[in-house]
XYZ file of C-alpha atoms in Angstrom:
590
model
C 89.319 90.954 113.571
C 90.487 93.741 111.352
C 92.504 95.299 113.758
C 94.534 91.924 114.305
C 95.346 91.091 111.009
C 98.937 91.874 109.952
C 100.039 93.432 106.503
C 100.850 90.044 105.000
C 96.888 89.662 105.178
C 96.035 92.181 102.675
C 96.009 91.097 98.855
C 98.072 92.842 96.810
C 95.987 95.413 95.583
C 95.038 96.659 98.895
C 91.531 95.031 99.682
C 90.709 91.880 101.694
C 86.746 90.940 101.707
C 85.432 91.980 105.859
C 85.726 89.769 108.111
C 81.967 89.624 109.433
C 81.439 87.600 112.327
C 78.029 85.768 112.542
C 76.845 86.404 108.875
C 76.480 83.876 106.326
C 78.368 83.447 103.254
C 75.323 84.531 100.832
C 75.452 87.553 102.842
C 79.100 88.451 102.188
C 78.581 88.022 98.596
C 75.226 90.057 98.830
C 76.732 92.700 100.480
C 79.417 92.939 97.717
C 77.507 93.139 94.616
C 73.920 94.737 95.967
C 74.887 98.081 94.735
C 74.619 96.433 90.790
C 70.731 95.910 91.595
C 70.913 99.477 92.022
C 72.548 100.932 89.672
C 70.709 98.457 86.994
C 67.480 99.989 88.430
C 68.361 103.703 87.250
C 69.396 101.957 83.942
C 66.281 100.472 83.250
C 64.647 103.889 84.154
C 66.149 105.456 81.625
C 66.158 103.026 78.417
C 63.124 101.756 79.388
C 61.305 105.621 80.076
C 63.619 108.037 79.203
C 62.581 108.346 75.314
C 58.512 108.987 76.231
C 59.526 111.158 78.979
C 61.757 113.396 76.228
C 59.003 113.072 73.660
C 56.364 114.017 76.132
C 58.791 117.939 76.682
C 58.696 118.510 73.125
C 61.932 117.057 71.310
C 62.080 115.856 68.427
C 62.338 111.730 67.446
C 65.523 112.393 65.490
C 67.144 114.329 68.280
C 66.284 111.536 71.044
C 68.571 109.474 69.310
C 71.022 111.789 69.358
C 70.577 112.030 73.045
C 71.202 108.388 73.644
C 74.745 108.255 72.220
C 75.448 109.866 75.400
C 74.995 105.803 76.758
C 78.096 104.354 74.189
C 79.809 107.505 74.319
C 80.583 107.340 77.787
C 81.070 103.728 78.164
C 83.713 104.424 75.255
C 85.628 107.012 77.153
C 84.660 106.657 80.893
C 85.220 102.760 81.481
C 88.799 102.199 80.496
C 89.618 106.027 81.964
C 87.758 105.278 85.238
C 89.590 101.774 85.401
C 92.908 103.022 84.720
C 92.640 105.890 87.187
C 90.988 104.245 89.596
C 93.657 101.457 89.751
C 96.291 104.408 90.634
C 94.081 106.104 93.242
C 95.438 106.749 96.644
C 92.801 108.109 98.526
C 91.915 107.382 102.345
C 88.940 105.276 101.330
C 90.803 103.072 98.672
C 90.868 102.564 95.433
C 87.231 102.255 93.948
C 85.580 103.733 96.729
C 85.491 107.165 95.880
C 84.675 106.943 92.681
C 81.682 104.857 93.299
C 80.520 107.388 95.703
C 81.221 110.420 93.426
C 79.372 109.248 90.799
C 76.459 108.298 92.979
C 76.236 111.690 94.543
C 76.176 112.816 90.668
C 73.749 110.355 89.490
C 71.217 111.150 92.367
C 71.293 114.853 91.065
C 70.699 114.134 87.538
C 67.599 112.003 88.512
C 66.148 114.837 90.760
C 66.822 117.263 87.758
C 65.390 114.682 85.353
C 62.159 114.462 87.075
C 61.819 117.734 88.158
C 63.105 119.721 85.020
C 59.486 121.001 84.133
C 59.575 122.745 87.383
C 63.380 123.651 88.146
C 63.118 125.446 84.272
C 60.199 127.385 85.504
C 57.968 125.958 82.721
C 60.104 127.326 79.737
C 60.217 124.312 77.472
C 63.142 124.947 75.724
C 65.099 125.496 79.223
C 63.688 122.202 80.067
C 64.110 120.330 77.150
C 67.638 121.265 77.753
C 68.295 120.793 81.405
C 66.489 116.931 81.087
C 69.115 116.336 77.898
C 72.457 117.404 79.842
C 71.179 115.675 82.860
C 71.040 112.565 80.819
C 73.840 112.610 79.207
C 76.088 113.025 82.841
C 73.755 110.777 84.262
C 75.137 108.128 80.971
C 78.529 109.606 82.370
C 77.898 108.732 86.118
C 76.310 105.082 85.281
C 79.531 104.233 83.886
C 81.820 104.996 86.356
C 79.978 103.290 89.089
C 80.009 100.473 86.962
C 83.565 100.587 86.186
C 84.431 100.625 89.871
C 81.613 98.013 91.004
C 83.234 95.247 88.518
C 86.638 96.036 89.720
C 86.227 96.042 93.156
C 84.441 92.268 93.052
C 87.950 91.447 91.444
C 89.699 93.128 93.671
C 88.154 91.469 96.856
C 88.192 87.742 95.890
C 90.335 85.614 94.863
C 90.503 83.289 91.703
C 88.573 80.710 93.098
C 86.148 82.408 94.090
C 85.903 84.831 91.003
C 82.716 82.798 89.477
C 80.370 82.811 93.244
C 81.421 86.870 92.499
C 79.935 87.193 89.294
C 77.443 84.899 89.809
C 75.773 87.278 92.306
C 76.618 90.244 90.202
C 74.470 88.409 87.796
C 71.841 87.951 90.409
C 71.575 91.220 91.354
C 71.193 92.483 87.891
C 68.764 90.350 87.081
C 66.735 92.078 89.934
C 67.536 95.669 89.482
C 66.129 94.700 85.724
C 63.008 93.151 86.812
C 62.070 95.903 89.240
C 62.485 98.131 86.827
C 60.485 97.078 84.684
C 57.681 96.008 86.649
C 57.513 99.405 87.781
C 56.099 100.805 84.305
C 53.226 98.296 85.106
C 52.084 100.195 87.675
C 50.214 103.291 88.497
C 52.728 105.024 90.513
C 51.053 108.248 91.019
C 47.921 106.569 92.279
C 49.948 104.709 94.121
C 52.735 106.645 95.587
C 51.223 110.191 95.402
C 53.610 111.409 98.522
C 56.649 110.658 96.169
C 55.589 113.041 93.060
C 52.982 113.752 91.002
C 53.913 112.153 87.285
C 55.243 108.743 86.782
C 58.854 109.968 86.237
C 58.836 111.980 89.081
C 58.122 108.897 91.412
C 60.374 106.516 89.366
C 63.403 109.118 89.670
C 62.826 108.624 93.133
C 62.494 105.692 93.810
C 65.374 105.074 91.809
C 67.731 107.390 93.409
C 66.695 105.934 97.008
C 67.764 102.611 96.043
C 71.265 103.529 94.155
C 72.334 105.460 97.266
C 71.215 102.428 100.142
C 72.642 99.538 97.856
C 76.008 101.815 96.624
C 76.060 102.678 101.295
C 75.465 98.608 101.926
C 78.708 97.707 99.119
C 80.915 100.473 100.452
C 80.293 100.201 104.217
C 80.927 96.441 103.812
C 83.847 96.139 101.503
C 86.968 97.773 103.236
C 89.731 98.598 101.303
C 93.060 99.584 101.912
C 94.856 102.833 100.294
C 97.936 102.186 97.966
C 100.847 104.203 98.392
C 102.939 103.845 94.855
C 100.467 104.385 91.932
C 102.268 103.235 88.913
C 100.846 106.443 86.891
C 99.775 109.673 88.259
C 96.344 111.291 87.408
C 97.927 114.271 86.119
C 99.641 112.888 83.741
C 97.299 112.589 81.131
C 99.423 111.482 78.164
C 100.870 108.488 80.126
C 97.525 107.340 81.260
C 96.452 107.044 77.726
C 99.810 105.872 76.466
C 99.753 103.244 79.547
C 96.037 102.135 78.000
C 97.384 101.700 74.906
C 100.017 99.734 75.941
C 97.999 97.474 78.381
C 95.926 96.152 75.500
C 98.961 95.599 73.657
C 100.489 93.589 76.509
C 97.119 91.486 77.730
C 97.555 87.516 77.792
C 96.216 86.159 74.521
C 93.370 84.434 76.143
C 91.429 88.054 77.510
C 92.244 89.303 74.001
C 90.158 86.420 73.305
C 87.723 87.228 75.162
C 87.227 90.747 73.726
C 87.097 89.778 70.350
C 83.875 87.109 71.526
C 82.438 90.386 73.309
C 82.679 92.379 70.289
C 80.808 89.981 68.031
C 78.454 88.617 70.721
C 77.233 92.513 71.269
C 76.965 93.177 67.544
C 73.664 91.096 68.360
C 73.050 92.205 71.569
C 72.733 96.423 70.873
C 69.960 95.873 68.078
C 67.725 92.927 70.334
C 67.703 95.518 73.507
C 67.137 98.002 71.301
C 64.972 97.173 69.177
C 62.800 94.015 70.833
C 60.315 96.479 72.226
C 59.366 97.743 69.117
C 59.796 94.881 67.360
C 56.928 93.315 69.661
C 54.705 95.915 69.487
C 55.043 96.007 65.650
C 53.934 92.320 65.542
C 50.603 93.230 68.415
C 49.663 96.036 66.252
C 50.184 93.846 62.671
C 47.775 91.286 64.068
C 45.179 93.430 65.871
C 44.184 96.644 64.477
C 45.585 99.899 62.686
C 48.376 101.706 63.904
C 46.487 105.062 64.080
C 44.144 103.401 66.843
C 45.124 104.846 70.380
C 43.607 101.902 71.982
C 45.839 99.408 70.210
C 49.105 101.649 69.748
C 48.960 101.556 73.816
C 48.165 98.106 74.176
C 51.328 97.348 71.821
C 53.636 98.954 73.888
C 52.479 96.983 76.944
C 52.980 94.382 74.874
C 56.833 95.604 74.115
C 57.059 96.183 77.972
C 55.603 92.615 78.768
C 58.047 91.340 76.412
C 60.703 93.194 78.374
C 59.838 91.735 81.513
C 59.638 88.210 80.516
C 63.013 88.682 79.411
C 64.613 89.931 82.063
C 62.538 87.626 84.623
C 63.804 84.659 82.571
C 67.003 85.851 82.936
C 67.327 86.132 86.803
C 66.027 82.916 86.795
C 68.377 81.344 84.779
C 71.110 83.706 86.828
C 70.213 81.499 89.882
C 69.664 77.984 88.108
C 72.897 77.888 85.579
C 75.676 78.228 88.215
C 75.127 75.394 89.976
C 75.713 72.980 86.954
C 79.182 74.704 86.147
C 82.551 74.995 87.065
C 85.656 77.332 86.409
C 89.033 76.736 86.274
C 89.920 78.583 89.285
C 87.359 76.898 91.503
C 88.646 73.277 90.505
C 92.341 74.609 90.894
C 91.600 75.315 94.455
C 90.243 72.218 95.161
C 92.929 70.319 93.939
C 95.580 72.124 96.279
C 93.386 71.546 98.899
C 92.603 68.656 101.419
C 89.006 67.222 100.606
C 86.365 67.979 103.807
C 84.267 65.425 104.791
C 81.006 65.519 107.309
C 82.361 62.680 108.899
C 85.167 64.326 110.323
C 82.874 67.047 112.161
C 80.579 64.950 112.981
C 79.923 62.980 116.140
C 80.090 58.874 116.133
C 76.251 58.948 116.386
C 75.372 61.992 114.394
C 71.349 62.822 114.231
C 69.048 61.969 112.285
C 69.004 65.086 110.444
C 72.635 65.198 109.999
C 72.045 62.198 108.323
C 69.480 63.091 105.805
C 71.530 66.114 104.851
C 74.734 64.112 104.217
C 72.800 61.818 101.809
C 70.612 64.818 100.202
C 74.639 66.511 99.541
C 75.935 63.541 98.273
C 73.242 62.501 95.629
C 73.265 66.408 94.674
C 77.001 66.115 94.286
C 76.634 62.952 91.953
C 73.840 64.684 90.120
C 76.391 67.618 89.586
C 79.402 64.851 88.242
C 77.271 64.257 85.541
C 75.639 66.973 84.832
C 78.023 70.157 84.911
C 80.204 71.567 82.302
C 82.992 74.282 82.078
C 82.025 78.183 81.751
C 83.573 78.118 78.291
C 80.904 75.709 77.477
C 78.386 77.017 78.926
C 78.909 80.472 76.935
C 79.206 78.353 73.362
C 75.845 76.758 74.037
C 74.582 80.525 75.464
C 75.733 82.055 71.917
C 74.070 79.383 69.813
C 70.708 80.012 71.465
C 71.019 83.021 70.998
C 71.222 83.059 67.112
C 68.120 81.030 67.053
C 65.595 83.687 68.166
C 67.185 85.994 66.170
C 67.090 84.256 63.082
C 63.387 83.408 64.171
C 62.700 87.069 64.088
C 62.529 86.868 60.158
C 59.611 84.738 60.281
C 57.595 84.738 63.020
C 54.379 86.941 62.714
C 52.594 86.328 66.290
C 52.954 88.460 69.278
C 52.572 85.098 71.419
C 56.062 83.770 69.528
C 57.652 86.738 69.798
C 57.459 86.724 73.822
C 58.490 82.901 73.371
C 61.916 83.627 71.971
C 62.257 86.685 74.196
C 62.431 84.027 77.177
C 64.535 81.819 75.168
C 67.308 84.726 75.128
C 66.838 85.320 78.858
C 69.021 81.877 79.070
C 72.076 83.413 76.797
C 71.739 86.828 78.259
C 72.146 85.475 82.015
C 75.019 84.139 80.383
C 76.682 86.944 78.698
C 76.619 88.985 81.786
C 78.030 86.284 84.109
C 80.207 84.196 82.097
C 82.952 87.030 80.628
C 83.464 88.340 84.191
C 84.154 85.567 85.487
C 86.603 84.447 83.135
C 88.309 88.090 83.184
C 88.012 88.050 86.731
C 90.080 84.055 86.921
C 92.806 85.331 85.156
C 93.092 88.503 86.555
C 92.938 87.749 89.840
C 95.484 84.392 89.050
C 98.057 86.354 87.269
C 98.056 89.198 90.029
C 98.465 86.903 92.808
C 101.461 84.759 90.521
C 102.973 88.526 90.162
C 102.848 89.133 94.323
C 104.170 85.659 94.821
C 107.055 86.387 92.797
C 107.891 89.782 94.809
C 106.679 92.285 92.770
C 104.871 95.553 94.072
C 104.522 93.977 97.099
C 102.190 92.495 99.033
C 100.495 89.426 98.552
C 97.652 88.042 96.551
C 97.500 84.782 96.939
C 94.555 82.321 98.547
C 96.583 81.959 102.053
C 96.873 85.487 102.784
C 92.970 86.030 101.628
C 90.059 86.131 103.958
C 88.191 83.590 101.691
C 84.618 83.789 101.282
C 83.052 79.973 100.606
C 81.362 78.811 97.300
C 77.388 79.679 97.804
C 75.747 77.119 95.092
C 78.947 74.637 95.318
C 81.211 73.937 97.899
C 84.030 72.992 95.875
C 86.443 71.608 98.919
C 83.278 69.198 99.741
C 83.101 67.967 96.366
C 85.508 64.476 95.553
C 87.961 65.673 92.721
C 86.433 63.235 90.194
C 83.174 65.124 89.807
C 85.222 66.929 87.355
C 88.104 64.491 86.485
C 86.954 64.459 82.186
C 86.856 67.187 79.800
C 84.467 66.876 76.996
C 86.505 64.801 75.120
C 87.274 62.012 78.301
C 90.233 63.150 78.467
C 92.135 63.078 81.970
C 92.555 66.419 83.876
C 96.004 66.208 85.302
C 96.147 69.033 88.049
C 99.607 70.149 89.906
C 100.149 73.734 91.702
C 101.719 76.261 90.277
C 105.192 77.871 90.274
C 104.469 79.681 93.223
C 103.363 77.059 95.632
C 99.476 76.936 96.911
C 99.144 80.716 96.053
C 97.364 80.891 93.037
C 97.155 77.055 91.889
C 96.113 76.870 88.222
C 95.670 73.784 86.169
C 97.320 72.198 83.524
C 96.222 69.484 81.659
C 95.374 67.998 78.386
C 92.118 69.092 78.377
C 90.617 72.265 76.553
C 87.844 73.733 78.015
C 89.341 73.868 81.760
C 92.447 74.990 81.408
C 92.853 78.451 79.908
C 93.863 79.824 83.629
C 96.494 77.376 84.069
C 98.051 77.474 80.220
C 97.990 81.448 80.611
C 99.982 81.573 83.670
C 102.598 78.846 82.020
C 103.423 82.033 79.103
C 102.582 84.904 81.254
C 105.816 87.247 82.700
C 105.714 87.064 86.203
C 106.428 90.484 86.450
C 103.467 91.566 84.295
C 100.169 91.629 86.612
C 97.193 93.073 85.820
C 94.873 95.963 87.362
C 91.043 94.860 87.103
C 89.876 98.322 86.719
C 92.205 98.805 83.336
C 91.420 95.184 81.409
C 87.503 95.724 82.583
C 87.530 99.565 80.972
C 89.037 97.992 77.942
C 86.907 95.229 77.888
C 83.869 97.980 78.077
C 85.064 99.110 74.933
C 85.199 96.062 72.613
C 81.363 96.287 74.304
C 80.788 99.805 73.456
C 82.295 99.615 69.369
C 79.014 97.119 68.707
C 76.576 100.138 69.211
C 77.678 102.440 66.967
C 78.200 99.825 64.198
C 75.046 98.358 64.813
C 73.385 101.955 64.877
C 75.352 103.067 61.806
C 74.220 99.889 59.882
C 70.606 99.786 61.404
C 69.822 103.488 60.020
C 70.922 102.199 56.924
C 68.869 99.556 56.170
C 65.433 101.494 57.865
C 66.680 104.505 55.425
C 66.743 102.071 52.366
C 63.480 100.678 53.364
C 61.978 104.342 53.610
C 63.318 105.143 50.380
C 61.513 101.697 48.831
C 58.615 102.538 50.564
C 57.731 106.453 49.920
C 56.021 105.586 46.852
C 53.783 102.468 48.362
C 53.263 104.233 51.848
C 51.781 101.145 54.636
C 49.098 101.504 57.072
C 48.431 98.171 58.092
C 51.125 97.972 60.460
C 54.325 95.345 61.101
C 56.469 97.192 58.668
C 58.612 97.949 60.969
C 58.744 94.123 62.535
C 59.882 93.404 59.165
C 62.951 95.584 59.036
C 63.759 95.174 62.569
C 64.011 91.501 61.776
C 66.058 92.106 59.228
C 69.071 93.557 61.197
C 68.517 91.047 63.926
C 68.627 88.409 61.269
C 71.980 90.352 60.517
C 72.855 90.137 64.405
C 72.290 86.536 64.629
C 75.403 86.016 62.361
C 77.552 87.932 64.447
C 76.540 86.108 67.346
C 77.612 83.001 65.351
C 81.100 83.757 64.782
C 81.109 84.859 68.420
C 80.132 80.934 68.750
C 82.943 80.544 66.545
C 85.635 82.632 68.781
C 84.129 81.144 72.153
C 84.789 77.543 70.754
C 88.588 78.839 69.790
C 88.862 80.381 73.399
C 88.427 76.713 74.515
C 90.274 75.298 73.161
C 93.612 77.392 74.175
């Protein structure tokens, strides 16, 4: 119980995951990553309604745009400040805590004031026009900071091993906050929920702000954490916070580094194909069925765009569920190795029943199934990057709506990827290099595995598994695995392999005195993230310009224009994600 446990039980930063008798290990890691489903929701409530709901108040098409660089703006500043702050907070409730909850409290308010502008204003359309932009744009401010704090605090509360099951579920939950949201601009919401509002954004403001505040109360009643004492920079200082920023990216292990220049190419493609898709799709249903100017069709094209959406995002929460269980990390196999192999004999009774029995031999063909089958997560995210460059290089040729809604599930697969795979990696050596710093006496404390309430593997048991399901890299090549300099705490691997060991080499050249706060590297890593949107925006409003200017003299009615030049820069995006192929194939081979 949590009132038994003695210092030395705490990890280093503060937090241990609850000890909660009686519920299952999918629980624990529900219960630490629902509030993502959440916060996703209000995210897909605004990209995916917030630029009709600002047309439908009167402003302008050029100044919506305007209105959503509030979204890389933020993520530019408020990430890495959030993370860096946040890592030196001494409040009661912890570290991440309070921040979530802040920002909650602030993003509930901007939704109310979203949805009711029309009436808070008094029906003065320039007053609401006004009060619906600020409220998005600290809304963009609010999303980010929860966000900040929710990614820390799943490195915070687990250790290496179990850094992949973390943001696996993270993943998961995602995946469902997305597909919610969307489905909800299939439906008739004022029809159907009339007691909630009158107009569609009224309801979905709503309903979104309910769910943000019961998923952010399950996360932060569940996770406890435990109040630092000796922040290594004080919120006042301003200069040093930005000085220490600086300096952490200067300092950061060469393999995260890594990792940020992948994210920087891989979202070069990214910004433009969640921008842009939607119209893109629509473009193509309007090309092949009618004229633009046609109500009917112009609405049955962006149903289209939203279908498009879905399938996307449903794709992707299914692959979120399927991919994990044919992968492995570094971390995961590291613990296994320092660890005595379970087997069901051993808890089982000299007759065991029938059932038993059929479950033992079910787990053991699954676990063969997985030795040949499962690769590492720096595979996993080549293969995800490759994929990805084929619908976008597709989008140059199709012409049917029915193909474009094809390759729009095809990218579910590399986008369940790209929000699961970096984490976890981050997350690894974070979490490694942090608990090689505690073993070595520094700041205290302990974060290492045998001081850490661990919560089990959910798709693979990786103590149950025999150590040669993974004994190969790609190449055949033996994986040779010893603990590290510390003892059992924080076993990493070394070997001669290259797509498994990038925890282990890192910790060989990393100071032990040199650990790392998951709130600063994750706001950094936001902003190799972030840079992709205004280059892609920059470079996106210059080809639709030059097209304009090509055009003016042979104006188009017939519609898919703009499918054309949309393909165009996702043609353009495709390349990037290439050499993000490219960097990913480098990162393995470390």
């Amino acid at each position: 119980m949590e009132s038994t446990r003695s210092p030395a039980s705490l990890s280093r930063s503060g937090h241990r995951f609850p000890d909660l008798q009686g519920l299952a290990d999918v629980t624990r890691f529900i219960t630490l990553t629902i509030a993502l489903s959440g916060l996703q929701f209000v995210w897909s409530v605004e990209t995916g309604h917030g630029s009709p709901y600002l047309l439908s108040l009167g402003l302008q098409k050029s100044a919506v745009s305007l209105v959503w660089l509030a979204g890389p703006l933020s993520g530019l500043i408020t990430q890495p400040l959030v993370g860096f702050l946040s890592d030196n907070c001494t409040s009661k409730l912890g570290r991440r805590r309070p921040y979530i909850i802040g920002a909650t409290v602030s993003a509930i308010v901007c939704l109310t004031i979203i949805g009711w502008a029309r009436e808070i204003a008094g029906g003065r359309q320039a007053a609401t026009v006004w009060l619906a932009v600020v409220a998005f744009y600290v809304l963009d401010f609010a999303i980010n900071c929860i966000q900040a704090s929710l990614r820390a605090i799943i490195v915070d509360m687990l250790p290496a091993s179990r850094q992949d099951d973390g943001t696996t579920w993270a993943s998961r939950m995602i995946g469902i906050g997305n597909v919610l949201g969307y489905l909800m601009g299939f439906l008739d919401l004022p029809r159907l929920l009339p007691f909630l509002g009158s107009t569609q954004m009224q309801i979905l403001t709503t309903i979104a702000s309910v769910s943000l505040s019961l998923t952010v109360f399950v996360t932060c009643y569940y996770t406890k954490e435990v109040p630092i004492t000796h922040p290594s920079v004080h919120a006042s200082d301003s200069f040093k916070v930005f000085g220490a920023l600086f300096a952490s990216l200067r300092s950061l292990p060469a393999s995260i580094k890594q990792i940020f220049r992948i994210q920087f190419f891989a979202w070069i493609g990214w910004f433009p194909f969640l921008f842009y898709s939607t119209t893109y799709v629509a473009d193509l249903y309007v090309a092949n069925h009618g004229s633009p100017d046609n109500k009917a069709i112009s609405d049955e094209a962006t149903r289209a765009g939203s279908l498009a959406m879905f399938i996307h995002a449903a794709s992707a929460l299914i692959f979120s569920i399927v991919l994990p269980a044919f992968t492995y990390s570094a971390a995961a196999v590291a613990s296994a190795s320092s660890s005595s192999p379970r087997h069901y004999s051993s808890t089982m009774s000299n007759s065991p029943s029938p059932l038993l029995l059929v479950f033992r031999n079910i787990s053991n063909i699954w676990h063969r199934i997985q030795k040949k089958v499962s690769i590492s997560l720096t595979t996993i995210w080549i293969i995800s990057l490759c994929v990805f460059a084929v619908p976008l290089f597709s989008t140059a040729v199709i012409s049917t709506t029915n193909s474009a809604m094809v390759l729009m599930g095809i990218s579910g697969f590399s986008w369940a990827v790209g929000i699961w795979v970096p984490f976890s990696l981050l997350g690894e050596i974070i979490s490694s290099t942090s608990g090689q710093s505690a073993d070595s006496g520094h700041n205290g404390g302990n974060r290492g595995n045998d001081d850490y309430t661990q919560v089990a593997s959910i798709d693979t048991d990786v103590g149950d598994i025999p150590l040669e399901t993974i004994e190969q890299g790609n190449n055949g090549d033996d994986v040779h695995f010893r603990r590290s300099r510390s003892g059992s705490r924080g076993s990493n691997i070394s070997g001669t392999t290259n797509d498994e060991d990038i925890i282990g080499r890192e910790l060989e050249t990393q100071e032990p005195s040199k650990s790392m706060s998951a709130g600063t590297v994750l706001g950094l890593h936001n902003v190799f993230v972030v840079i992709p949107q205004f280059l892609t925006t920059l470079a996106s409003s210059l080809i639709f310009a030059l097209f304009e200017y090509m055009d003016r003299s042979h104006p188009k009615t017939e519609g898919g224009q703009h499918a054309k030049e949309i393909g165009i820069v996702l043609c353009l995006g495709g390349v990037s994600a290439t050499i993000g192929a490219y960097h990913a194939w480098k990162l393995s081979r470390f």
